[in-house]
mmCIF file of C-alpha atoms and ligand atoms in Angstrom:
data_model
loop_
_atom_site.group_PDB
_atom_site.id
_atom_site.type_symbol
_atom_site.label_atom_id
_atom_site.label_comp_id
_atom_site.label_asym_id
_atom_site.label_seq_id
_atom_site.Cartn_x
_atom_site.Cartn_y
_atom_site.Cartn_z
ATOM 1 C CA MET L 434 -18.746 -10.021 21.429
ATOM 2 C CA VAL L 435 -15.025 -9.855 22.050
ATOM 3 C CA GLY L 436 -14.869 -11.550 25.487
ATOM 4 C CA GLN L 437 -11.921 -11.947 27.850
ATOM 5 C CA TYR L 438 -9.963 -14.234 25.492
ATOM 6 C CA GLY L 439 -10.496 -11.885 22.535
ATOM 7 C CA ARG L 440 -9.428 -8.859 24.587
ATOM 8 C CA GLN L 441 -6.224 -10.584 25.651
ATOM 9 C CA LYS L 442 -5.471 -11.445 22.052
ATOM 10 C CA GLU L 443 -6.058 -7.816 20.967
ATOM 11 C CA LEU L 444 -3.624 -6.619 23.665
ATOM 12 C CA LYS L 445 -1.061 -9.160 22.489
ATOM 13 C CA PHE L 446 -1.395 -7.899 18.888
ATOM 14 C CA LYS L 447 -1.001 -4.312 20.120
ATOM 15 C CA ASP L 448 2.228 -5.207 21.945
ATOM 16 C CA GLU L 449 3.562 -7.061 18.917
ATOM 17 C CA ARG L 450 2.729 -4.067 16.725
ATOM 18 C CA LYS L 451 4.607 -1.736 19.073
ATOM 19 C CA GLU L 452 7.670 -3.985 18.866
ATOM 20 C CA LEU L 453 7.489 -4.069 15.074
ATOM 21 C CA ILE L 454 7.295 -0.268 14.875
ATOM 22 C CA LYS L 455 10.247 0.011 17.269
ATOM 23 C CA SER L 456 12.296 -2.225 14.984
ATOM 24 C CA LEU L 457 11.401 -0.060 11.950
ATOM 25 C CA LYS L 458 12.839 3.007 13.713
ATOM 26 C CA PHE L 459 16.283 1.708 12.819
ATOM 27 C CA GLN L 460 15.459 1.884 9.108
ATOM 28 C CA ASP L 461 15.323 5.653 8.808
ATOM 29 C CA ILE L 462 11.533 5.895 8.496
ATOM 30 C CA SER L 463 9.871 9.180 9.517
ATOM 31 C CA ASP L 464 8.032 9.319 12.854
ATOM 32 C CA ARG L 465 4.868 10.418 11.082
ATOM 33 C CA VAL L 466 4.751 7.244 8.983
ATOM 34 C CA LEU L 467 5.659 5.076 11.971
ATOM 35 C CA SER L 468 2.879 6.485 14.126
ATOM 36 C CA ALA L 469 0.390 6.006 11.264
ATOM 37 C CA MET L 470 1.483 2.355 11.056
ATOM 38 C CA GLU L 471 1.115 1.961 14.781
ATOM 39 C CA ARG L 472 -2.572 2.821 14.365
ATOM 40 C CA VAL L 473 -3.312 0.203 11.674
ATOM 41 C CA PRO L 474 -4.256 -3.296 12.923
ATOM 42 C CA ARG L 475 -2.325 -5.372 10.342
ATOM 43 C CA HIS L 476 -3.688 -8.599 11.886
ATOM 44 C CA LEU L 477 -7.141 -7.630 10.578
ATOM 45 C CA PHE L 478 -5.783 -7.456 7.008
ATOM 46 C CA VAL L 479 -4.325 -10.961 6.783
ATOM 47 C CA PRO L 480 -6.183 -14.290 6.533
ATOM 48 C CA GLU L 481 -7.032 -15.657 9.993
ATOM 49 C CA THR L 482 -4.532 -18.504 9.640
ATOM 50 C CA MET L 483 -1.725 -15.909 9.216
ATOM 51 C CA ARG L 484 -2.622 -13.654 12.154
ATOM 52 C CA HIS L 485 0.078 -15.030 14.418
ATOM 53 C CA ARG L 486 2.624 -13.707 11.898
ATOM 54 C CA ALA L 487 0.943 -10.326 11.266
ATOM 55 C CA TYR L 488 3.631 -8.355 13.100
ATOM 56 C CA VAL L 489 6.658 -10.090 11.648
ATOM 57 C CA ASP L 490 8.403 -7.777 9.172
ATOM 58 C CA SER L 491 7.822 -9.978 6.135
ATOM 59 C CA PRO L 492 5.360 -10.368 3.255
ATOM 60 C CA LEU L 493 2.517 -12.836 3.882
ATOM 61 C CA SER L 494 0.282 -14.807 1.582
ATOM 62 C CA ILE L 495 -3.235 -13.419 1.105
ATOM 63 C CA GLY L 496 -4.336 -16.151 -1.319
ATOM 64 C CA LYS L 497 -4.675 -16.104 -5.121
ATOM 65 C CA ASN L 498 -0.847 -16.241 -5.333
ATOM 66 C CA GLN L 499 -0.604 -12.675 -3.993
ATOM 67 C CA THR L 500 1.036 -11.187 -0.912
ATOM 68 C CA ILE L 501 0.629 -8.332 1.529
ATOM 69 C CA SER L 502 3.928 -6.399 1.414
ATOM 70 C CA ALA L 503 6.367 -6.451 4.322
ATOM 71 C CA PRO L 504 5.739 -3.560 6.752
ATOM 72 C CA HIS L 505 9.159 -1.967 6.085
ATOM 73 C CA MET L 506 8.309 -1.774 2.354
ATOM 74 C CA VAL L 507 4.967 -0.079 3.070
ATOM 75 C CA ALA L 508 6.847 2.356 5.328
ATOM 76 C CA ILE L 509 9.536 3.133 2.739
ATOM 77 C CA MET L 510 6.984 3.740 -0.035
ATOM 78 C CA CYS L 511 4.757 5.947 2.150
ATOM 79 C CA ASP L 512 7.780 7.942 3.302
ATOM 80 C CA ALA L 513 9.035 8.450 -0.246
ATOM 81 C CA LEU L 514 5.654 9.819 -1.341
ATOM 82 C CA ASP L 515 5.404 12.587 1.337
ATOM 83 C CA LEU L 516 1.790 11.781 2.090
ATOM 84 C CA CYS L 517 0.363 14.872 3.728
ATOM 85 C CA GLU L 518 -3.207 15.642 4.818
ATOM 86 C CA GLY L 519 -5.886 16.040 2.182
ATOM 87 C CA LEU L 520 -4.184 14.374 -0.812
ATOM 88 C CA LYS L 521 -5.948 12.314 -3.498
ATOM 89 C CA ILE L 522 -4.151 9.011 -4.006
ATOM 90 C CA LEU L 523 -4.358 6.213 -6.564
ATOM 91 C CA GLU L 524 -3.116 2.808 -5.431
ATOM 92 C CA ILE L 525 -2.595 0.006 -7.949
ATOM 93 C CA GLY L 526 -2.887 -3.417 -6.267
ATOM 94 C CA ALA L 527 -5.248 -3.162 -3.270
ATOM 95 C CA GLY L 528 -4.519 -6.780 -2.216
ATOM 96 C CA SER L 529 -5.457 -6.940 1.471
ATOM 97 C CA GLY L 530 -6.171 -3.205 1.817
ATOM 98 C CA TYR L 531 -3.409 -2.774 4.427
ATOM 99 C CA HIS L 532 -1.192 -0.380 2.470
ATOM 100 C CA ALA L 533 -4.276 1.698 1.573
ATOM 101 C CA ALA L 534 -5.174 1.862 5.281
ATOM 102 C CA VAL L 535 -1.721 3.240 6.147
ATOM 103 C CA ILE L 536 -2.083 5.801 3.333
ATOM 104 C CA SER L 537 -5.554 6.686 4.658
ATOM 105 C CA GLU L 538 -4.082 7.390 8.117
ATOM 106 C CA LEU L 539 -1.521 9.724 6.540
ATOM 107 C CA ILE L 540 -3.870 11.744 4.340
ATOM 108 C CA GLY L 541 -6.634 12.020 6.954
ATOM 109 C CA SER L 542 -10.369 12.440 6.512
ATOM 110 C CA GLY L 543 -9.886 15.268 4.006
ATOM 111 C CA GLY L 544 -8.031 12.972 1.605
ATOM 112 C CA ARG L 545 -9.202 10.029 -0.500
ATOM 113 C CA VAL L 546 -7.642 6.778 -1.690
ATOM 114 C CA TYR L 547 -8.781 4.988 -4.844
ATOM 115 C CA ALA L 548 -7.371 1.465 -4.637
ATOM 116 C CA ILE L 549 -7.584 -0.669 -7.793
ATOM 117 C CA GLU L 550 -7.418 -4.469 -7.678
ATOM 118 C CA ARG L 551 -7.703 -6.783 -10.696
ATOM 119 C CA ILE L 552 -8.759 -9.919 -8.757
ATOM 120 C CA GLU L 553 -12.363 -9.541 -7.652
ATOM 121 C CA GLU L 554 -12.062 -11.838 -4.632
ATOM 122 C CA LEU L 555 -9.135 -9.803 -3.284
ATOM 123 C CA ALA L 556 -10.979 -6.540 -3.940
ATOM 124 C CA LYS L 557 -13.813 -7.882 -1.760
ATOM 125 C CA PHE L 558 -11.276 -8.975 0.888
ATOM 126 C CA ALA L 559 -9.653 -5.502 0.876
ATOM 127 C CA ALA L 560 -12.979 -3.663 1.031
ATOM 128 C CA ALA L 561 -14.179 -5.830 3.938
ATOM 129 C CA ASN L 562 -10.901 -5.412 5.850
ATOM 130 C CA LEU L 563 -10.971 -1.629 5.377
ATOM 131 C CA LYS L 564 -14.597 -1.355 6.412
ATOM 132 C CA GLY L 565 -14.088 -3.659 9.393
ATOM 133 C CA SER L 566 -11.215 -1.468 10.616
ATOM 134 C CA GLY L 567 -13.151 1.768 10.137
ATOM 135 C CA TYR L 568 -11.444 3.244 7.040
ATOM 136 C CA ASP L 569 -14.136 5.061 5.118
ATOM 137 C CA ASN L 570 -12.069 7.281 2.808
ATOM 138 C CA VAL L 571 -10.820 4.382 0.668
ATOM 139 C CA ASP L 572 -12.705 3.120 -2.406
ATOM 140 C CA VAL L 573 -11.732 -0.291 -3.778
ATOM 141 C CA ILE L 574 -12.356 -0.707 -7.499
ATOM 142 C CA VAL L 575 -12.044 -3.881 -9.621
ATOM 143 C CA ALA L 576 -10.176 -2.953 -12.806
ATOM 144 C CA ASP L 577 -6.906 -3.137 -14.705
ATOM 145 C CA GLY L 578 -4.825 -0.585 -12.811
ATOM 146 C CA THR L 579 -2.311 -0.207 -15.646
ATOM 147 C CA LEU L 580 -4.993 1.993 -17.249
ATOM 148 C CA GLY L 581 -5.275 4.100 -14.100
ATOM 149 C CA LEU L 582 -8.673 5.453 -13.099
ATOM 150 C CA PRO L 583 -9.429 8.428 -15.363
ATOM 151 C CA GLU L 584 -12.761 9.243 -13.619
ATOM 152 C CA TYR L 585 -11.066 10.785 -10.588
ATOM 153 C CA ALA L 586 -7.779 11.949 -12.161
ATOM 154 C CA PRO L 587 -5.523 13.824 -11.694
ATOM 155 C CA TYR L 588 -3.934 12.323 -8.569
ATOM 156 C CA ASP L 589 -1.480 13.931 -6.160
ATOM 157 C CA ARG L 590 0.290 10.619 -5.678
ATOM 158 C CA ILE L 591 0.227 7.141 -7.249
ATOM 159 C CA SER L 592 1.437 4.094 -5.345
ATOM 160 C CA VAL L 593 1.969 0.925 -7.377
ATOM 161 C CA THR L 594 2.334 -2.173 -5.205
ATOM 162 C CA CYS L 595 3.221 -4.691 -7.913
ATOM 163 C CA ALA L 596 6.200 -4.761 -10.284
ATOM 164 C CA ALA L 597 5.768 -3.269 -13.768
ATOM 165 C CA PRO L 598 7.833 -3.722 -16.970
ATOM 166 C CA ASP L 599 7.982 0.095 -17.083
ATOM 167 C CA VAL L 600 5.810 3.023 -16.015
ATOM 168 C CA PRO L 601 2.367 2.613 -17.665
ATOM 169 C CA PRO L 602 1.778 5.790 -19.756
ATOM 170 C CA PRO L 603 -1.810 6.318 -18.454
ATOM 171 C CA LEU L 604 -0.411 6.638 -14.930
ATOM 172 C CA ILE L 605 1.874 9.492 -15.984
ATOM 173 C CA ASP L 606 -1.071 11.176 -17.741
ATOM 174 C CA GLN L 607 -3.192 10.894 -14.588
ATOM 175 C CA LEU L 608 -0.557 12.252 -12.194
ATOM 176 C CA LYS L 609 -0.705 15.957 -11.307
ATOM 177 C CA VAL L 610 2.223 18.132 -12.386
ATOM 178 C CA GLY L 611 4.444 18.184 -9.290
ATOM 179 C CA GLY L 612 2.933 14.861 -8.158
ATOM 180 C CA LYS L 613 4.890 11.717 -7.335
ATOM 181 C CA MET L 614 4.579 8.022 -8.061
ATOM 182 C CA ALA L 615 6.272 5.064 -6.336
ATOM 183 C CA ILE L 616 6.567 2.045 -8.639
ATOM 184 C CA PRO L 617 8.626 -1.144 -8.587
ATOM 185 C CA ILE L 618 10.078 -1.821 -12.058
ATOM 186 C CA GLY L 619 11.621 -5.029 -13.350
ATOM 187 C CA LYS L 620 10.976 -8.746 -13.768
ATOM 188 C CA SER L 621 13.476 -11.000 -11.975
ATOM 189 C CA THR L 622 15.503 -8.017 -10.743
ATOM 190 C CA GLN L 623 13.304 -5.175 -9.568
ATOM 191 C CA TYR L 624 14.021 -1.692 -8.264
ATOM 192 C CA LEU L 625 11.699 0.767 -6.581
ATOM 193 C CA HIS L 626 11.466 3.952 -8.654
ATOM 194 C CA ILE L 627 10.193 7.351 -7.611
ATOM 195 C CA ILE L 628 8.770 9.253 -10.569
ATOM 196 C CA LYS L 629 8.096 12.965 -10.310
ATOM 197 C CA LYS L 630 5.966 14.623 -12.985
ATOM 198 C CA THR L 631 7.637 17.885 -13.901
ATOM 199 C CA GLY L 632 5.649 19.111 -16.921
ATOM 200 C CA LYS L 633 2.137 18.913 -18.336
ATOM 201 C CA ASN L 634 3.343 17.127 -21.454
ATOM 202 C CA GLY L 635 4.411 14.107 -19.434
ATOM 203 C CA GLU L 636 7.978 15.168 -18.565
ATOM 204 C CA VAL L 637 9.266 13.229 -15.542
ATOM 205 C CA ASP L 638 12.265 12.891 -13.244
ATOM 206 C CA ARG L 639 13.077 9.256 -12.409
ATOM 207 C CA GLU L 640 14.973 8.185 -9.336
ATOM 208 C CA ARG L 641 16.018 4.546 -8.921
ATOM 209 C CA LYS L 642 16.035 3.438 -5.278
ATOM 210 C CA MET L 643 16.679 0.027 -3.709
ATOM 211 C CA GLY L 644 16.168 -3.494 -5.035
ATOM 212 C CA VAL L 645 12.752 -4.935 -4.132
ATOM 213 C CA VAL L 646 10.592 -8.045 -4.610
ATOM 214 C CA PHE L 647 6.961 -7.599 -5.683
ATOM 215 C CA VAL L 648 4.379 -9.762 -7.444
ATOM 216 C CA PRO L 649 3.964 -8.792 -11.117
ATOM 217 C CA LEU L 650 1.657 -6.086 -12.417
ATOM 218 C CA VAL L 651 -0.622 -7.908 -14.860
ATOM 219 C CA GLY L 652 -2.577 -6.009 -17.500
ATOM 220 C CA LYS L 653 -2.455 -3.967 -20.697
ATOM 221 C CA TYR L 654 0.764 -2.151 -19.709
ATOM 222 C CA GLY L 655 1.888 -4.902 -17.322
ATOM 223 C CA PHE L 656 3.389 -8.356 -17.801
HETATM 224 N N1 SAH Q 115 -0.992 -3.292 -1.461
HETATM 225 C C1 SAH Q 115 -1.338 -4.658 -1.114
HETATM 226 C C2 SAH Q 115 -0.315 -5.633 -1.647
HETATM 227 C C3 SAH Q 115 -0.804 -6.152 -2.895
HETATM 228 S S1 SAH Q 115 0.125 -7.354 -3.774
HETATM 229 C C4 SAH Q 115 -1.547 -4.849 0.376
HETATM 230 O O1 SAH Q 115 -1.340 -3.913 1.160
HETATM 231 O O2 SAH Q 115 -1.962 -5.936 0.754
HETATM 232 C C5 SAH Q 115 -0.172 -6.755 -5.404
HETATM 233 C C6 SAH Q 115 -1.612 -6.783 -5.864
HETATM 234 O O3 SAH Q 115 -1.631 -6.187 -7.157
HETATM 235 C C7 SAH Q 115 -2.218 -8.164 -6.016
HETATM 236 O O4 SAH Q 115 -3.372 -8.252 -5.231
HETATM 237 C C8 SAH Q 115 -2.537 -8.261 -7.505
HETATM 238 O O5 SAH Q 115 -3.716 -8.966 -7.792
HETATM 239 C C9 SAH Q 115 -2.673 -6.801 -7.887
HETATM 240 N N2 SAH Q 115 -2.503 -6.476 -9.307
HETATM 241 C C10 SAH Q 115 -1.642 -6.988 -10.208
HETATM 242 N N3 SAH Q 115 -1.813 -6.407 -11.421
HETATM 243 C C11 SAH Q 115 -2.805 -5.498 -11.271
HETATM 244 C C12 SAH Q 115 -3.453 -4.569 -12.132
HETATM 245 N N4 SAH Q 115 -3.130 -4.452 -13.418
HETATM 246 N N5 SAH Q 115 -4.442 -3.802 -11.636
HETATM 247 C C13 SAH Q 115 -4.814 -3.898 -10.344
HETATM 248 N N6 SAH Q 115 -4.252 -4.749 -9.467
HETATM 249 C C14 SAH Q 115 -3.252 -5.537 -9.918
#
């Protein structure tokens, strides 16, 4: 039961979310991505003790030394990937499930997100948050995401939400020709890269975007 107090709190979160989205408008984010983000209740993807900060544009701790990315970073990555209806997406680093929820909003019920997480407790956290918020086209899988997820390949888009030493080769193999990947690359200095697969033998175009700060990708082709 939500009750009067709970309802007031929900309205407060909704107002805070509106303000956050308004502030992101100044960062050159598309309206489509912004309205998707306005539909995702970020406060339900952070630990309860962090809820009061859910609509501040900053990363937050989700335990296990990991973080949920800042909203502007989720927005920039989603925008860069042109996430249209019906796409099949691979996310590496499910964390809280929030970024996957925003992707789910953008690809609609005809699309599917496979979100890999290496830490089992976080995978459970992400799956519960997604289910609790009504996202049923996202599967959370516990695995080493640097190996991709060959079972459902190829993917239209791949979104890596932790920083890699370089692009893991299996991820290029599992991307469709014409598909795109967003991936932070670097150790102490990191840059977001957009990789476009241009040929079936693994040819790619690489574009280096802005400097970013992500937790490390850990695994066979990670740190
Ligand atoms: N997208 C998340 C943010 C996750 S932070 C969100 O919206 O909340 C990065 C996550 O990547 C962490 O949870 C970390 O455990 C995970 N990670 C790191 N290396 C990984 C790997 N090789 N495979 C899968 N997940 C990995």
